[in-house]
Amino acid sequence: MIDTSSRFTPFVGTDRSGSVAHALGFTGLGVAYSRLAARTMLDALDGVPVPGFLGDRPVPFPPEPVRYLGVQATRAALAREDRTGRRGPWLKALDRLGVGFNS
């Protein structure tokens, strides 16, 4: 299993009661983010608000077969951007949703 999120960056949060913290979506960035995530989780358990870049939950991945179609459309759009140097409407829409292909 690969721990990833739709924006390909980690996020931190707590359960509804605020008594259990979680950090998810590391996507291979675990070493770099683990200390920041741990300190942020401890702060969150103390009631400190989680900063926006770590606290905003990403858009969930859609179910199959929508996921497959979305991945194929995104791959084609990224290849087209590589060839032309211009972002098409599909990638612009994903950017507005915060999916994370504008890095």
Short mmCIF file of C-alpha atoms in Angstrom, two decimals:
data_model
loop_
_atom_site.label_atom_id
_atom_site.label_comp_id
_atom_site.label_asym_id
_atom_site.label_seq_id
_atom_site.Cartn_x
_atom_site.Cartn_y
_atom_site.Cartn_z
CA MET A 1 0.00 0.00 0.00
CA ILE A 2 1.14 3.53 -0.74
CA ASP A 3 -0.02 6.29 1.55
CA THR A 4 -0.93 9.16 -0.76
CA SER A 5 -3.48 11.91 -1.12
CA SER A 6 -4.98 13.53 -4.18
CA ARG A 7 -2.74 16.57 -3.81
CA PHE A 8 0.36 14.43 -3.14
CA THR A 9 1.22 16.16 0.12
CA PRO A 10 0.63 15.11 3.73
CA PHE A 11 -2.19 16.42 5.88
CA VAL A 12 -2.82 16.37 9.63
CA GLY A 13 -6.05 16.32 11.61
CA THR A 14 -7.88 15.02 14.66
CA ASP A 15 -11.01 13.01 15.24
CA ARG A 16 -14.24 14.81 16.13
CA SER A 17 -13.48 14.73 19.84
CA GLY A 18 -9.97 16.12 19.31
CA SER A 19 -8.47 13.27 21.33
CA VAL A 20 -6.86 11.27 18.48
CA ALA A 21 -4.57 12.85 15.88
CA HIS A 22 -3.61 11.49 12.46
CA ALA A 23 -1.14 12.30 9.68
CA LEU A 24 -1.75 10.84 6.23
CA GLY A 25 -0.67 11.18 2.61
CA PHE A 26 3.11 11.20 2.88
CA THR A 27 3.74 9.75 -0.62
CA GLY A 28 7.41 9.04 0.00
CA LEU A 29 7.96 12.28 1.90
CA GLY A 30 7.81 10.61 5.31
CA VAL A 31 11.32 11.48 6.46
CA ALA A 32 11.00 15.14 5.59
CA TYR A 33 7.50 15.57 6.98
CA SER A 34 7.47 13.19 9.94
CA ARG A 35 8.90 15.64 12.47
CA LEU A 36 6.65 18.48 11.29
CA ALA A 37 3.61 16.19 11.30
CA ALA A 38 4.38 14.85 14.77
CA ARG A 39 4.79 18.33 16.25
CA THR A 40 1.64 19.51 14.47
CA MET A 41 -0.34 16.53 15.79
CA LEU A 42 0.82 17.27 19.34
CA ASP A 43 -0.19 20.91 18.92
CA ALA A 44 -3.58 19.84 17.52
CA LEU A 45 -4.16 17.61 20.54
CA ASP A 46 -3.46 20.68 22.73
CA GLY A 47 -6.10 22.63 20.80
CA VAL A 48 -3.79 24.65 18.56
CA PRO A 49 -5.31 25.04 15.06
CA VAL A 50 -3.52 23.06 12.35
CA PRO A 51 -1.92 25.40 9.74
CA GLY A 52 -3.80 25.53 6.43
CA PHE A 53 -1.15 23.78 4.33
CA LEU A 54 -1.30 20.76 6.65
CA GLY A 55 -4.87 21.01 7.88
CA ASP A 56 -6.80 21.29 4.64
CA ARG A 57 -8.11 17.86 3.73
CA PRO A 58 -7.49 16.93 0.09
CA VAL A 59 -10.26 16.04 -2.32
CA PRO A 60 -10.92 12.28 -1.95
CA PHE A 61 -10.03 9.96 -4.80
CA PRO A 62 -13.13 8.96 -6.78
CA PRO A 63 -14.29 5.33 -7.01
CA GLU A 64 -13.56 3.05 -9.98
CA PRO A 65 -14.14 3.32 -12.97
CA VAL A 66 -14.23 7.12 -12.60
CA ARG A 67 -10.73 7.01 -11.08
CA TYR A 68 -9.32 5.14 -14.10
CA LEU A 69 -10.91 7.57 -16.55
CA GLY A 70 -9.64 10.55 -14.55
CA VAL A 71 -6.10 9.16 -14.42
CA GLN A 72 -6.07 8.53 -18.16
CA ALA A 73 -7.42 12.02 -18.92
CA THR A 74 -4.84 13.56 -16.58
CA ARG A 75 -1.95 11.60 -18.09
CA ALA A 76 -2.97 12.73 -21.58
CA ALA A 77 -3.35 16.34 -20.41
CA LEU A 78 0.07 16.32 -18.73
CA ALA A 79 1.68 14.87 -21.87
CA ARG A 80 -0.04 17.56 -23.96
CA GLU A 81 1.24 20.26 -21.57
CA ASP A 82 4.77 18.84 -21.88
CA ARG A 83 4.52 19.11 -25.68
CA THR A 84 2.86 22.54 -25.91
CA GLY A 85 3.90 24.28 -22.70
CA ARG A 86 0.26 25.31 -22.03
CA ARG A 87 -2.15 24.05 -19.40
CA GLY A 88 -5.41 22.84 -20.84
CA PRO A 89 -8.88 23.12 -19.29
CA TRP A 90 -8.66 19.71 -17.54
CA LEU A 91 -5.48 20.61 -15.65
CA LYS A 92 -6.81 24.08 -14.83
CA ALA A 93 -9.93 22.48 -13.35
CA LEU A 94 -7.80 20.11 -11.26
CA ASP A 95 -5.72 23.09 -10.07
CA ARG A 96 -8.90 24.84 -8.89
CA LEU A 97 -9.90 21.68 -6.98
CA GLY A 98 -6.50 21.59 -5.27
CA VAL A 99 -5.60 18.20 -6.67
CA GLY A 100 -1.92 19.14 -6.99
CA PHE A 101 -0.67 18.83 -10.56
CA ASN A 102 0.75 22.35 -10.66
CA SER A 103 4.03 21.75 -8.85
#
